[in-house]
mmCIF file of C-alpha atoms in Angstrom:
data_model
loop_
_atom_site.group_PDB
_atom_site.id
_atom_site.type_symbol
_atom_site.label_atom_id
_atom_site.label_comp_id
_atom_site.label_asym_id
_atom_site.label_seq_id
_atom_site.Cartn_x
_atom_site.Cartn_y
_atom_site.Cartn_z
ATOM 1 C CA UNK O 27 46.005 -97.773 38.110
ATOM 2 C CA UNK O 28 43.433 -100.390 38.300
ATOM 3 C CA UNK O 29 43.951 -102.704 41.183
ATOM 4 C CA UNK O 30 43.963 -106.340 40.757
ATOM 5 C CA UNK O 31 42.376 -108.617 43.300
ATOM 6 C CA UNK O 32 42.989 -112.359 44.219
ATOM 7 C CA UNK O 33 39.615 -113.040 46.042
ATOM 8 C CA UNK O 34 39.175 -115.966 48.907
ATOM 9 C CA UNK O 35 37.965 -119.230 49.026
ATOM 10 C CA UNK O 36 35.951 -120.227 52.087
ATOM 11 C CA UNK O 37 37.041 -123.531 50.979
ATOM 12 C CA UNK O 38 40.590 -122.596 51.590
ATOM 13 C CA UNK O 39 40.182 -121.308 54.805
ATOM 14 C CA UNK O 40 39.046 -118.219 53.154
ATOM 15 C CA UNK O 41 41.935 -117.332 50.660
ATOM 16 C CA UNK O 42 41.240 -118.570 47.201
ATOM 17 C CA UNK O 43 39.846 -121.748 45.712
ATOM 18 C CA UNK O 44 41.771 -123.532 42.961
ATOM 19 C CA UNK O 45 40.714 -126.474 40.758
ATOM 20 C CA UNK O 46 44.128 -127.951 41.590
ATOM 21 C CA UNK O 47 43.330 -128.931 44.851
ATOM 22 C CA UNK O 48 40.609 -130.757 46.384
ATOM 23 C CA UNK O 49 39.140 -129.246 49.378
ATOM 24 C CA UNK O 50 35.710 -129.546 51.216
ATOM 25 C CA UNK O 51 32.888 -127.444 49.763
ATOM 26 C CA UNK O 52 31.661 -125.304 52.645
ATOM 27 C CA UNK O 53 29.294 -122.329 53.210
ATOM 28 C CA UNK O 54 31.089 -119.006 52.241
ATOM 29 C CA UNK O 55 30.182 -117.167 54.919
ATOM 30 C CA UNK O 56 29.499 -117.914 58.721
ATOM 31 C CA UNK O 57 26.013 -118.480 59.565
ATOM 32 C CA UNK O 58 24.664 -115.452 57.185
ATOM 33 C CA UNK O 59 21.097 -116.884 57.782
ATOM 34 C CA UNK O 60 21.174 -116.829 61.212
ATOM 35 C CA UNK O 61 21.874 -113.178 61.973
ATOM 36 C CA UNK O 62 20.645 -111.830 65.201
ATOM 37 C CA UNK O 63 19.709 -107.985 65.728
ATOM 38 C CA UNK O 64 22.558 -105.871 66.487
ATOM 39 C CA UNK O 65 23.263 -105.424 70.363
ATOM 40 C CA UNK O 66 23.562 -101.930 71.965
ATOM 41 C CA UNK O 67 26.409 -100.951 74.124
ATOM 42 C CA UNK O 68 30.306 -101.364 73.124
ATOM 43 C CA UNK O 69 32.056 -104.879 73.357
ATOM 44 C CA UNK O 70 36.151 -104.229 74.121
ATOM 45 C CA UNK O 71 38.538 -106.676 72.636
ATOM 46 C CA UNK O 72 41.976 -107.712 72.783
ATOM 47 C CA UNK O 73 44.373 -110.369 71.014
ATOM 48 C CA UNK O 74 47.809 -111.143 70.976
ATOM 49 C CA UNK O 75 48.984 -112.181 67.722
ATOM 50 C CA UNK O 76 51.647 -114.814 67.906
ATOM 51 C CA UNK O 77 53.870 -116.456 65.171
ATOM 52 C CA UNK O 78 53.015 -119.159 62.792
ATOM 53 C CA UNK O 79 55.599 -121.220 60.762
ATOM 54 C CA UNK O 80 58.516 -119.671 62.850
ATOM 55 C CA UNK O 81 57.951 -116.635 60.984
ATOM 56 C CA UNK O 82 59.005 -114.223 63.947
ATOM 57 C CA UNK O 83 55.954 -112.114 63.224
ATOM 58 C CA UNK O 84 54.099 -111.083 66.154
ATOM 59 C CA UNK O 85 51.714 -108.228 67.353
ATOM 60 C CA UNK O 86 48.616 -106.976 69.336
ATOM 61 C CA UNK O 87 45.113 -106.364 68.405
ATOM 62 C CA UNK O 88 42.410 -103.851 70.076
ATOM 63 C CA UNK O 89 38.996 -103.437 69.236
ATOM 64 C CA UNK O 90 35.555 -102.061 70.189
ATOM 65 C CA UNK O 91 32.570 -103.055 68.490
ATOM 66 C CA UNK O 92 29.125 -101.025 69.036
ATOM 67 C CA UNK O 93 26.276 -102.404 67.196
ATOM 68 C CA UNK O 94 27.662 -103.247 63.505
ATOM 69 C CA UNK O 95 30.641 -100.890 63.795
ATOM 70 C CA UNK O 96 33.817 -102.559 64.389
ATOM 71 C CA UNK O 97 36.825 -100.281 65.284
ATOM 72 C CA UNK O 98 40.067 -102.287 65.172
ATOM 73 C CA UNK O 99 43.824 -101.505 65.504
ATOM 74 C CA UNK O 100 46.716 -103.851 64.714
ATOM 75 C CA UNK O 101 50.454 -103.322 65.565
ATOM 76 C CA UNK O 102 52.619 -105.697 63.967
ATOM 77 C CA UNK O 103 56.291 -106.741 64.298
ATOM 78 C CA UNK O 104 58.457 -109.070 62.305
ATOM 79 C CA UNK O 105 56.480 -109.269 59.239
ATOM 80 C CA UNK O 106 58.795 -109.152 55.835
ATOM 81 C CA UNK O 107 59.353 -105.583 54.948
ATOM 82 C CA UNK O 108 58.540 -104.145 51.481
ATOM 83 C CA UNK O 109 55.787 -107.006 50.937
ATOM 84 C CA UNK O 110 52.137 -106.836 51.400
ATOM 85 C CA UNK O 111 50.605 -108.842 53.942
ATOM 86 C CA UNK O 112 47.237 -110.200 53.830
ATOM 87 C CA UNK O 113 44.968 -110.017 57.021
ATOM 88 C CA UNK O 114 41.483 -110.905 57.815
ATOM 89 C CA UNK O 115 39.197 -111.652 60.812
ATOM 90 C CA UNK O 116 38.192 -115.131 60.611
ATOM 91 C CA UNK O 117 34.953 -116.823 62.192
ATOM 92 C CA UNK O 118 34.266 -120.355 62.779
ATOM 93 C CA UNK O 119 35.921 -123.565 63.177
ATOM 94 C CA UNK O 120 37.079 -123.822 66.986
ATOM 95 C CA UNK O 121 37.826 -120.099 66.995
ATOM 96 C CA UNK O 122 41.372 -120.990 67.917
ATOM 97 C CA UNK O 123 44.710 -120.697 66.708
ATOM 98 C CA UNK O 124 47.216 -123.553 65.746
ATOM 99 C CA UNK O 125 50.260 -123.806 67.658
ATOM 100 C CA UNK O 126 53.699 -122.861 66.200
ATOM 101 C CA UNK O 127 54.928 -126.216 65.869
ATOM 102 C CA UNK O 128 51.818 -127.384 63.963
ATOM 103 C CA UNK O 129 52.721 -129.373 60.903
ATOM 104 C CA UNK O 130 50.938 -128.638 57.615
ATOM 105 C CA UNK O 131 51.039 -129.791 53.948
ATOM 106 C CA UNK O 132 53.440 -127.397 53.026
ATOM 107 C CA UNK O 133 57.145 -127.606 52.165
ATOM 108 C CA UNK O 134 59.317 -128.967 55.201
ATOM 109 C CA UNK O 135 55.902 -129.377 57.000
ATOM 110 C CA UNK O 136 54.994 -125.578 56.651
ATOM 111 C CA UNK O 137 51.274 -124.766 57.659
ATOM 112 C CA UNK O 138 49.195 -123.643 54.656
ATOM 113 C CA UNK O 139 45.775 -121.899 54.624
ATOM 114 C CA UNK O 140 43.672 -124.867 54.390
ATOM 115 C CA UNK O 141 45.483 -126.951 57.187
ATOM 116 C CA UNK O 142 44.538 -124.418 59.760
ATOM 117 C CA UNK O 143 40.715 -123.949 58.903
ATOM 118 C CA UNK O 144 39.464 -126.298 61.229
ATOM 119 C CA UNK O 145 41.002 -124.088 64.063
ATOM 120 C CA UNK O 146 40.429 -120.303 62.755
ATOM 121 C CA UNK O 147 37.395 -120.657 60.275
ATOM 122 C CA UNK O 148 36.650 -118.926 57.289
ATOM 123 C CA UNK O 149 37.057 -115.171 56.387
ATOM 124 C CA UNK O 150 34.419 -112.929 57.656
ATOM 125 C CA UNK O 151 36.184 -109.542 57.220
ATOM 126 C CA UNK O 152 39.117 -108.744 55.147
ATOM 127 C CA UNK O 153 41.278 -106.009 56.818
ATOM 128 C CA UNK O 154 41.967 -103.995 54.021
ATOM 129 C CA UNK O 155 43.434 -100.398 54.318
ATOM 130 C CA UNK O 156 40.458 -99.165 52.070
ATOM 131 C CA UNK O 157 37.570 -100.080 49.901
ATOM 132 C CA UNK O 158 35.486 -103.475 50.225
ATOM 133 C CA UNK O 159 36.125 -105.511 53.402
ATOM 134 C CA UNK O 160 34.287 -108.555 52.425
ATOM 135 C CA UNK O 161 35.892 -111.854 51.828
ATOM 136 C CA UNK O 162 36.081 -111.270 48.207
ATOM 137 C CA UNK O 163 38.922 -108.917 48.918
ATOM 138 C CA UNK O 164 40.691 -111.683 50.558
ATOM 139 C CA UNK O 165 43.899 -111.181 48.679
ATOM 140 C CA UNK O 166 43.556 -107.800 47.503
ATOM 141 C CA UNK O 167 46.963 -107.123 47.740
ATOM 142 C CA UNK O 168 47.221 -103.486 46.789
ATOM 143 C CA UNK O 169 44.938 -102.734 49.600
ATOM 144 C CA UNK O 170 46.941 -104.498 52.408
ATOM 145 C CA UNK O 171 49.345 -103.257 54.728
ATOM 146 C CA UNK O 172 52.829 -103.304 53.475
ATOM 147 C CA UNK O 173 55.532 -104.901 55.806
ATOM 148 C CA UNK O 174 54.957 -104.483 59.978
ATOM 149 C CA UNK O 175 52.919 -101.472 60.554
ATOM 150 C CA UNK O 176 50.040 -100.125 62.606
ATOM 151 C CA UNK O 177 46.812 -100.488 61.018
ATOM 152 C CA UNK O 178 43.401 -99.306 62.145
ATOM 153 C CA UNK O 179 40.161 -98.881 60.654
ATOM 154 C CA UNK O 180 36.244 -98.798 61.470
ATOM 155 C CA UNK O 181 34.602 -101.517 59.431
ATOM 156 C CA UNK O 182 30.716 -102.348 59.170
ATOM 157 C CA UNK O 183 30.073 -105.924 60.066
ATOM 158 C CA UNK O 184 27.200 -108.218 59.666
ATOM 159 C CA UNK O 185 24.746 -109.089 62.402
ATOM 160 C CA UNK O 186 26.253 -112.910 62.700
ATOM 161 C CA UNK O 187 29.973 -111.504 62.556
ATOM 162 C CA UNK O 188 28.988 -109.110 65.239
ATOM 163 C CA UNK O 189 27.526 -111.878 67.441
ATOM 164 C CA UNK O 190 30.706 -114.122 67.196
ATOM 165 C CA UNK O 191 32.942 -111.209 67.863
ATOM 166 C CA UNK O 192 30.807 -110.200 70.959
ATOM 167 C CA UNK O 193 30.914 -114.013 72.069
ATOM 168 C CA UNK O 194 34.936 -113.822 71.671
ATOM 169 C CA UNK O 195 35.247 -115.794 68.765
ATOM 170 C CA UNK O 196 36.976 -113.791 66.353
ATOM 171 C CA UNK O 197 40.421 -114.657 65.122
ATOM 172 C CA UNK O 198 42.793 -112.460 63.543
ATOM 173 C CA UNK O 199 45.529 -113.888 61.110
ATOM 174 C CA UNK O 200 48.158 -112.165 58.901
ATOM 175 C CA UNK O 201 49.761 -113.937 55.982
ATOM 176 C CA UNK O 202 53.293 -114.015 54.286
ATOM 177 C CA UNK O 203 56.676 -115.758 55.534
ATOM 178 C CA UNK O 204 59.981 -115.238 54.218
ATOM 179 C CA UNK O 205 61.225 -118.799 54.768
ATOM 180 C CA UNK O 206 64.542 -118.926 52.774
ATOM 181 C CA UNK O 207 65.282 -115.192 54.184
ATOM 182 C CA UNK O 208 66.142 -113.427 50.948
ATOM 183 C CA UNK O 209 63.739 -110.606 51.742
ATOM 184 C CA UNK O 210 61.145 -111.318 49.182
ATOM 185 C CA UNK O 211 58.689 -113.552 48.516
ATOM 186 C CA UNK O 212 60.176 -116.774 46.749
ATOM 187 C CA UNK O 213 61.200 -120.246 46.438
ATOM 188 C CA UNK O 214 60.535 -123.435 44.154
ATOM 189 C CA UNK O 215 57.336 -124.203 46.517
ATOM 190 C CA UNK O 216 53.900 -122.963 45.029
ATOM 191 C CA UNK O 217 50.907 -121.480 46.837
ATOM 192 C CA UNK O 218 48.295 -123.847 46.989
ATOM 193 C CA UNK O 219 45.883 -121.137 46.299
ATOM 194 C CA UNK O 220 47.415 -120.050 43.074
ATOM 195 C CA UNK O 221 50.273 -121.632 41.489
ATOM 196 C CA UNK O 222 51.503 -118.507 40.148
ATOM 197 C CA UNK O 223 52.630 -117.285 43.642
ATOM 198 C CA UNK O 224 55.171 -118.809 46.106
ATOM 199 C CA UNK O 225 53.809 -120.388 49.050
ATOM 200 C CA UNK O 226 55.784 -117.753 51.145
ATOM 201 C CA UNK O 227 53.147 -115.281 49.969
ATOM 202 C CA UNK O 228 50.146 -116.838 51.404
ATOM 203 C CA UNK O 229 51.226 -119.191 54.006
ATOM 204 C CA UNK O 230 49.803 -117.872 57.958
ATOM 205 C CA UNK O 231 52.403 -115.837 59.547
ATOM 206 C CA UNK O 232 50.843 -115.399 62.856
ATOM 207 C CA UNK O 233 47.423 -115.698 64.727
ATOM 208 C CA UNK O 234 45.382 -114.172 67.647
ATOM 209 C CA UNK O 235 41.961 -114.899 69.223
ATOM 210 C CA UNK O 236 40.006 -111.740 69.982
ATOM 211 C CA UNK O 237 39.255 -112.208 73.806
ATOM 212 C CA UNK O 238 36.691 -109.991 75.329
ATOM 213 C CA UNK O 239 37.997 -107.237 77.887
ATOM 214 C CA UNK O 240 36.640 -105.146 80.615
ATOM 215 C CA UNK O 241 38.941 -102.284 79.650
ATOM 216 C CA UNK O 242 36.852 -99.235 78.305
ATOM 217 C CA UNK O 243 39.644 -98.052 75.817
ATOM 218 C CA UNK O 244 39.090 -97.858 72.298
ATOM 219 C CA UNK O 245 41.318 -97.888 69.348
ATOM 220 C CA UNK O 246 41.921 -94.625 67.593
ATOM 221 C CA UNK O 247 43.073 -93.670 64.349
ATOM 222 C CA UNK O 248 40.113 -95.400 62.006
ATOM 223 C CA UNK O 249 40.687 -95.099 58.318
ATOM 224 C CA UNK O 250 37.487 -95.033 57.211
ATOM 225 C CA UNK O 251 34.170 -97.210 57.319
ATOM 226 C CA UNK O 252 34.557 -100.064 54.862
ATOM 227 C CA UNK O 253 31.176 -101.577 53.619
ATOM 228 C CA UNK O 254 31.164 -100.695 50.175
ATOM 229 C CA UNK O 255 31.546 -102.763 47.053
ATOM 230 C CA UNK O 256 35.100 -103.921 45.825
ATOM 231 C CA UNK O 257 36.452 -101.554 43.439
ATOM 232 C CA UNK O 258 39.001 -103.896 41.836
ATOM 233 C CA UNK O 259 39.229 -104.535 37.942
ATOM 234 C CA UNK O 260 39.426 -108.616 38.461
ATOM 235 C CA UNK O 261 38.279 -110.756 40.744
ATOM 236 C CA UNK O 262 38.610 -114.690 41.268
ATOM 237 C CA UNK O 263 35.378 -116.561 42.278
ATOM 238 C CA UNK O 264 35.394 -118.068 45.601
ATOM 239 C CA UNK O 265 33.907 -120.933 47.379
ATOM 240 C CA UNK O 266 33.980 -124.670 46.783
ATOM 241 C CA UNK O 267 32.262 -125.150 43.788
ATOM 242 C CA UNK O 268 32.837 -121.460 42.478
ATOM 243 C CA UNK O 269 34.349 -121.087 38.911
ATOM 244 C CA UNK O 270 37.205 -118.754 38.681
ATOM 245 C CA UNK O 271 36.657 -115.700 36.940
ATOM 246 C CA UNK O 272 40.178 -114.805 35.915
ATOM 247 C CA UNK O 273 43.723 -116.444 36.120
ATOM 248 C CA UNK O 274 45.555 -113.346 35.717
ATOM 249 C CA UNK O 275 44.872 -111.808 38.922
ATOM 250 C CA UNK O 276 47.827 -113.782 40.259
ATOM 251 C CA UNK O 277 50.211 -111.612 38.299
ATOM 252 C CA UNK O 278 49.084 -108.667 39.818
ATOM 253 C CA UNK O 279 50.390 -109.754 42.772
ATOM 254 C CA UNK O 280 53.882 -110.167 41.331
ATOM 255 C CA UNK O 281 53.480 -106.982 39.418
ATOM 256 C CA UNK O 282 53.147 -105.243 42.903
ATOM 257 C CA UNK O 283 56.343 -106.981 44.150
ATOM 258 C CA UNK O 284 58.055 -105.472 41.140
ATOM 259 C CA UNK O 285 57.046 -102.159 42.033
ATOM 260 C CA UNK O 286 58.363 -102.656 45.621
ATOM 261 C CA UNK O 287 61.941 -103.979 44.442
ATOM 262 C CA UNK O 288 63.682 -101.047 46.008
ATOM 263 C CA UNK O 289 62.304 -102.187 49.103
ATOM 264 C CA UNK O 290 62.840 -105.530 48.995
#
């Protein structure tokens, strides 16, 4: 079955840009023109994912970076079961996470994706389970983990992204919050990224900065090296001035939800 993808928008903190919202046009990738030569040696990193939007979601991240190879492991807790959760490595902004009590532009003051762009910046890596890991796969929902789980993968990153990670400026964010507690993504409030999706599906659930560690341990169980081109059948163009290539991608998300009916 061909996967359907919603791509990200750098202008919406790296998820999807839509004509319905006015966001500042910014660069699609962090300082791609200023890439530096890959460094030798291994940098070890650790991060703690703490809840946003009172989601109850938490987790830990361990990672190691050797040259342009990032091995990352995420152990998550408290995410909505049976639902896909987009997750990304962000670069830019102030390289921080907003606090759980930060108010946003969503219903009842919920924090939306674009609200936190100044904190964690834009998507540099989509932490998918297979295939493409570029910002274009930011909402490739058939290739993100479902529910709370342990994720591990080794991914090829750009020199610019590697430099930011080594400097302790990478931030991991997971998305998807069940505000009304009905066990699925629902509600009358729509996502600012795509009105065919409920706000619950795309709001950030947790966040954590990758701190440089002196520990020598490395994450194990990498899935595969992810540097290939996107294998998705449909893509929504991203960027502040990009034109949407398809409006049907959002329905792929809803179709995926129907296929998980027995688990929701």
